[in-house]
Amino acid sequence: MTDLTRIIELFQLPFMQRAVMSGILTGLMGGMLGSFTILRQLSFFSDALGHSALLGISIGVLLGINPTAVLLPFAVIFALGVTYLLEKTQLWTDALLNIVYSSSLAIAVILLTFVGTYTGGLNNLLFGDILAVRQADLMFSVVLLVACTLFIGLTLRTQMLLTLHEPLAISKGVSVSIHRTIFIVLLALVVGISIRAIGVLLISAFVVIPACASRLISRRFSHYVIFSALIGAVSAVLGMILSAWFNFPSGPSIVVTQLAIFLSTMIFPRLLLLSKR
């Protein structure tokens, strides 16, 4: 009861309430866009984007600018650049992303060697610090969630067609390039804003795991997108409770919670099949 009382009191603090709200907002966005990301085989893209964000952070540190202020524009420019390379080259997607991921990480490490006295919380950017979320971050997350919801909601049929059968979408006159660019920009912004809470090293799991869990329990595409967003939000809240209860880091706690939900969705259908027998 003492631990429970402590946690209840902790969640009454303003910074903790901001952290929970941030977790819900980023969880909804990550799950929503992640549902399309894995079906379009872009899961490694989110991983490359997340890890390459370290380069944007390094540039900000080197220039004496707040790294989080550099992160969002860098993520968008980087995502558009990678998309351009994917469209213009004949290389396999995973091979090109591997080159971009590795080289940007190498450049980031080299840049950080020029800033030996940096003490601005690089470890928090690597593994996340959702407790440091500010009111401005929440406002941006709300605006971004509205933008993602409107885009997916108004173009759901088109997004489904692009995801499941791109040649058919092209034959029907769908502007694949425009839809892909908007989706990539939104994904880049979601990854960029979520890095503050989840961290560079864990951001890919944050986007991919809820979508994979939803895929195992959904039978309709619309349900799949909704469940993925809900799993992202619920796992963020449960992860925050886990973090507060055991004094674990917030980012890893959220990802571990997502993993537990994913494993549960694997076991649950099998239990239903066994019960029917």
Coordinates of C-alpha atoms in Angstrom, one line a residue:
M1 CA 0.0 0.0 0.0
T2 CA 2.9 2.3 0.7
D3 CA 4.2 1.9 -2.9
L4 CA 0.8 2.4 -4.3
T5 CA 0.3 5.6 -2.3
R6 CA 3.7 6.8 -3.5
I7 CA 2.8 6.1 -7.1
I8 CA -0.6 7.9 -6.8
E9 CA 1.1 10.9 -5.3
L10 CA 3.8 10.8 -8.0
F11 CA 1.2 10.9 -10.8
Q12 CA -0.4 14.0 -9.2
L13 CA 2.8 16.0 -9.9
P14 CA 2.6 18.3 -13.0
F15 CA 5.8 16.9 -14.7
M16 CA 4.4 13.3 -14.3
Q17 CA 1.1 14.3 -15.8
R18 CA 2.9 15.9 -18.7
A19 CA 4.9 12.7 -19.1
V20 CA 1.7 10.5 -19.2
M21 CA 0.0 12.8 -21.7
S22 CA 3.1 12.8 -23.9
G23 CA 3.2 9.0 -23.7
I24 CA -0.4 8.7 -24.8
L25 CA -0.1 11.2 -27.6
T26 CA 3.2 9.7 -29.0
G27 CA 1.8 6.2 -28.5
L28 CA -1.3 6.9 -30.5
M29 CA 0.8 8.5 -33.3
G30 CA 3.5 5.8 -33.3
G31 CA 0.9 3.0 -33.4
M32 CA -1.2 4.7 -36.1
L33 CA 1.7 5.3 -38.5
G34 CA 3.4 2.1 -37.5
S35 CA 0.5 0.1 -38.8
F36 CA 1.3 1.3 -42.3
T37 CA 5.0 1.3 -41.7
I38 CA 5.4 -2.5 -41.2
L39 CA 3.1 -3.4 -44.1
R40 CA 5.0 -1.2 -46.4
Q41 CA 8.2 -2.8 -45.2
L42 CA 9.5 0.5 -43.8
S43 CA 10.2 -0.8 -40.3
F44 CA 14.0 -0.5 -40.9
F45 CA 13.4 3.0 -42.3
S46 CA 12.1 4.1 -38.9
D47 CA 15.1 2.4 -37.3
A48 CA 17.5 4.2 -39.6
L49 CA 15.7 7.5 -39.1
G50 CA 15.8 7.1 -35.3
H51 CA 19.4 6.2 -35.1
S52 CA 20.4 8.8 -37.7
A53 CA 18.8 11.4 -35.4
L54 CA 22.0 11.2 -33.4
L55 CA 23.6 13.0 -36.3
G56 CA 21.1 15.8 -36.0
I57 CA 21.7 15.9 -32.2
S58 CA 25.5 16.1 -32.8
I59 CA 25.1 18.9 -35.3
G60 CA 23.1 20.9 -32.7
V61 CA 25.6 20.3 -30.0
L62 CA 28.5 21.3 -32.3
L63 CA 26.7 24.5 -33.3
G64 CA 25.7 25.3 -29.7
I65 CA 22.0 24.9 -30.4
N66 CA 19.5 23.0 -28.3
P67 CA 19.7 19.5 -29.9
T68 CA 15.9 19.0 -29.6
A69 CA 15.4 22.2 -31.7
V70 CA 17.5 20.7 -34.4
L71 CA 16.0 17.3 -34.3
L72 CA 12.7 17.8 -35.9
P73 CA 13.8 19.8 -39.0
F74 CA 16.8 17.4 -39.4
A75 CA 14.5 14.4 -39.2
V76 CA 12.2 15.7 -42.0
I77 CA 15.1 16.7 -44.3
F78 CA 16.9 13.4 -43.6
A79 CA 13.7 11.4 -44.3
L80 CA 13.0 13.2 -47.6
G81 CA 16.7 12.7 -48.6
V82 CA 16.5 9.0 -48.0
T83 CA 13.2 8.8 -49.9
Y84 CA 14.8 10.5 -52.8
L85 CA 17.7 8.1 -52.8
L86 CA 15.3 5.1 -52.6
E87 CA 13.4 6.4 -55.7
K88 CA 16.4 7.3 -57.8
T89 CA 18.7 4.3 -57.1
Q90 CA 18.3 0.7 -58.1
L91 CA 19.7 -0.6 -54.8
W92 CA 17.7 -2.8 -52.4
T93 CA 15.9 -0.8 -49.7
D94 CA 17.5 -2.6 -46.8
A95 CA 20.9 -2.3 -48.3
L96 CA 20.6 1.5 -48.9
L97 CA 19.1 2.1 -45.4
N98 CA 22.0 0.1 -43.9
I99 CA 24.5 2.4 -45.7
V100 CA 22.7 5.5 -44.5
Y101 CA 22.2 4.2 -41.0
S102 CA 25.8 3.2 -40.5
S103 CA 27.4 6.2 -42.1
S104 CA 25.3 8.8 -40.3
L105 CA 26.0 7.1 -37.0
A106 CA 29.7 7.1 -37.8
I107 CA 29.7 10.8 -38.7
A108 CA 27.7 11.6 -35.5
V109 CA 30.3 9.8 -33.3
I110 CA 33.1 11.7 -35.1
L111 CA 31.4 15.0 -34.6
L112 CA 30.9 14.3 -30.9
T113 CA 34.6 13.9 -30.5
F114 CA 34.9 17.6 -31.2
V115 CA 32.6 18.4 -28.2
G116 CA 34.4 16.6 -25.4
T117 CA 32.8 18.8 -22.6
Y118 CA 29.2 18.2 -23.6
T119 CA 27.1 17.4 -20.6
G120 CA 23.6 18.2 -21.9
G121 CA 22.0 14.9 -21.3
L122 CA 23.1 12.8 -24.3
N123 CA 22.3 9.7 -22.4
N124 CA 18.7 10.8 -22.0
L125 CA 18.5 11.4 -25.8
L126 CA 19.8 7.9 -26.4
F127 CA 17.5 6.1 -24.0
G128 CA 14.7 8.6 -23.5
D129 CA 13.6 10.9 -20.6
I130 CA 9.8 11.3 -20.8
L131 CA 9.9 13.2 -17.5
A132 CA 11.6 16.1 -19.2
V133 CA 8.8 16.7 -21.6
R134 CA 7.7 20.4 -21.7
Q135 CA 4.4 22.0 -22.3
A136 CA 5.5 23.1 -25.8
D137 CA 6.3 19.5 -26.6
L138 CA 2.7 18.5 -25.6
M139 CA 1.2 21.2 -27.7
F140 CA 3.2 20.2 -30.8
S141 CA 2.2 16.5 -30.1
V142 CA -1.4 17.5 -30.1
V143 CA -1.2 19.4 -33.4
L144 CA 0.8 16.5 -34.9
L145 CA -1.7 13.9 -33.7
V146 CA -4.5 15.9 -35.3
A147 CA -2.6 16.2 -38.6
C148 CA -1.9 12.4 -38.6
T149 CA -5.5 11.5 -37.8
L150 CA -6.9 13.8 -40.5
F151 CA -4.4 12.5 -43.1
I152 CA -5.1 8.9 -42.3
G153 CA -8.8 9.3 -41.8
L154 CA -9.4 11.3 -45.0
T155 CA -7.3 9.1 -47.2
L156 CA -7.7 5.7 -45.5
R157 CA -8.9 3.9 -48.6
T158 CA -6.0 5.4 -50.7
Q159 CA -3.5 4.5 -48.0
M160 CA -4.9 0.9 -47.8
L161 CA -4.6 0.6 -51.6
L162 CA -1.0 2.0 -51.6
T163 CA -0.1 -0.3 -48.8
L164 CA -1.7 -3.5 -50.1
H165 CA -1.4 -3.0 -53.9
E166 CA 0.6 -0.1 -55.1
P167 CA 0.5 -0.9 -58.9
L168 CA -3.3 -0.9 -58.7
A169 CA -3.2 2.5 -57.0
I170 CA -1.0 3.8 -59.8
S171 CA -3.4 2.5 -62.4
K172 CA -6.3 4.3 -60.7
G173 CA -4.5 7.6 -60.9
V174 CA -3.3 7.9 -57.3
S175 CA -0.4 10.3 -56.9
V176 CA 1.9 7.8 -55.1
S177 CA 4.7 10.3 -54.8
I178 CA 2.7 12.9 -53.0
H179 CA 1.0 10.5 -50.6
R180 CA 4.4 8.8 -49.9
T181 CA 6.1 12.1 -49.2
I182 CA 3.3 13.3 -46.8
F183 CA 3.4 10.0 -45.0
I184 CA 7.2 10.1 -44.7
V185 CA 7.2 13.6 -43.4
L186 CA 4.6 12.7 -40.7
L187 CA 6.6 9.6 -39.8
A188 CA 9.8 11.7 -39.5
L189 CA 8.0 14.2 -37.2
V190 CA 6.5 11.5 -35.0
V191 CA 9.9 9.8 -34.7
G192 CA 11.5 13.1 -33.9
I193 CA 9.1 14.1 -31.2
S194 CA 9.0 10.6 -29.7
I195 CA 12.8 10.4 -29.4
R196 CA 12.6 12.8 -26.4
A197 CA 10.5 10.3 -24.6
I198 CA 11.7 6.9 -25.9
G199 CA 15.3 7.6 -27.0
V200 CA 17.3 7.2 -30.2
L201 CA 18.1 3.5 -29.5
L202 CA 14.5 2.4 -28.8
I203 CA 12.4 4.4 -31.2
S204 CA 12.1 1.7 -33.9
A205 CA 10.6 -0.7 -31.4
F206 CA 8.2 2.0 -30.2
V207 CA 6.8 2.3 -33.8
V208 CA 6.9 -1.4 -34.8
I209 CA 5.9 -3.5 -31.8
P210 CA 2.3 -2.1 -31.4
A211 CA 1.6 -2.5 -35.1
C212 CA 2.9 -6.1 -35.0
A213 CA 0.8 -6.9 -31.9
S214 CA -2.3 -5.4 -33.6
R215 CA -1.7 -7.4 -36.8
L216 CA -2.0 -10.6 -34.8
I217 CA -5.5 -9.8 -33.4
S218 CA -7.1 -7.8 -36.2
R219 CA -9.2 -9.1 -39.0
R220 CA -10.1 -5.8 -40.7
F221 CA -7.7 -3.1 -41.8
S222 CA -9.5 -0.3 -40.0
H223 CA -9.5 -2.3 -36.8
Y224 CA -5.8 -3.0 -37.3
V225 CA -5.0 0.7 -37.5
I226 CA -7.2 1.5 -34.4
F227 CA -5.9 -1.3 -32.3
S228 CA -2.3 -0.4 -33.2
A229 CA -2.8 3.2 -32.0
L230 CA -4.6 2.0 -28.8
I231 CA -1.8 -0.5 -28.0
G232 CA 0.7 2.3 -28.4
A233 CA -1.1 4.6 -26.0
V234 CA -2.0 1.9 -23.4
S235 CA 1.6 0.5 -23.4
A236 CA 2.9 4.0 -22.8
V237 CA 0.7 4.5 -19.7
L238 CA 1.5 1.0 -18.3
G239 CA 5.1 1.5 -19.0
M240 CA 5.1 4.8 -17.0
I241 CA 3.4 2.9 -14.1
L242 CA 6.1 0.2 -14.3
S243 CA 8.8 2.8 -14.4
A244 CA 7.4 4.6 -11.3
W245 CA 6.8 1.4 -9.4
F246 CA 10.3 -0.1 -9.8
N247 CA 12.2 3.1 -10.5
F248 CA 13.1 1.9 -14.0
P249 CA 14.1 4.2 -16.9
S250 CA 10.9 5.3 -18.7
G251 CA 11.8 4.6 -22.3
P252 CA 12.9 1.0 -21.8
S253 CA 9.9 0.4 -19.5
I254 CA 7.5 1.4 -22.2
V255 CA 9.2 -0.8 -24.8
V256 CA 9.2 -3.8 -22.4
T257 CA 5.5 -3.2 -21.8
Q258 CA 4.9 -3.2 -25.6
L259 CA 6.9 -6.5 -25.8
A260 CA 4.7 -8.0 -23.1
I261 CA 1.5 -7.0 -25.0
F262 CA 3.0 -8.4 -28.2
L263 CA 3.7 -11.8 -26.5
S264 CA 0.2 -11.8 -25.1
T265 CA -1.3 -11.3 -28.5
M266 CA 0.7 -14.3 -29.7
I267 CA -0.5 -16.5 -26.9
F268 CA -4.2 -15.3 -26.8
P269 CA -5.3 -16.6 -30.3
R270 CA -3.7 -20.0 -29.5
L271 CA -5.6 -20.2 -26.2
L272 CA -8.9 -19.5 -28.1
L273 CA -8.1 -22.3 -30.6
L274 CA -7.3 -24.7 -27.7
S275 CA -10.6 -23.8 -25.9
K276 CA -12.6 -24.4 -29.1
R277 CA -11.1 -27.9 -29.3

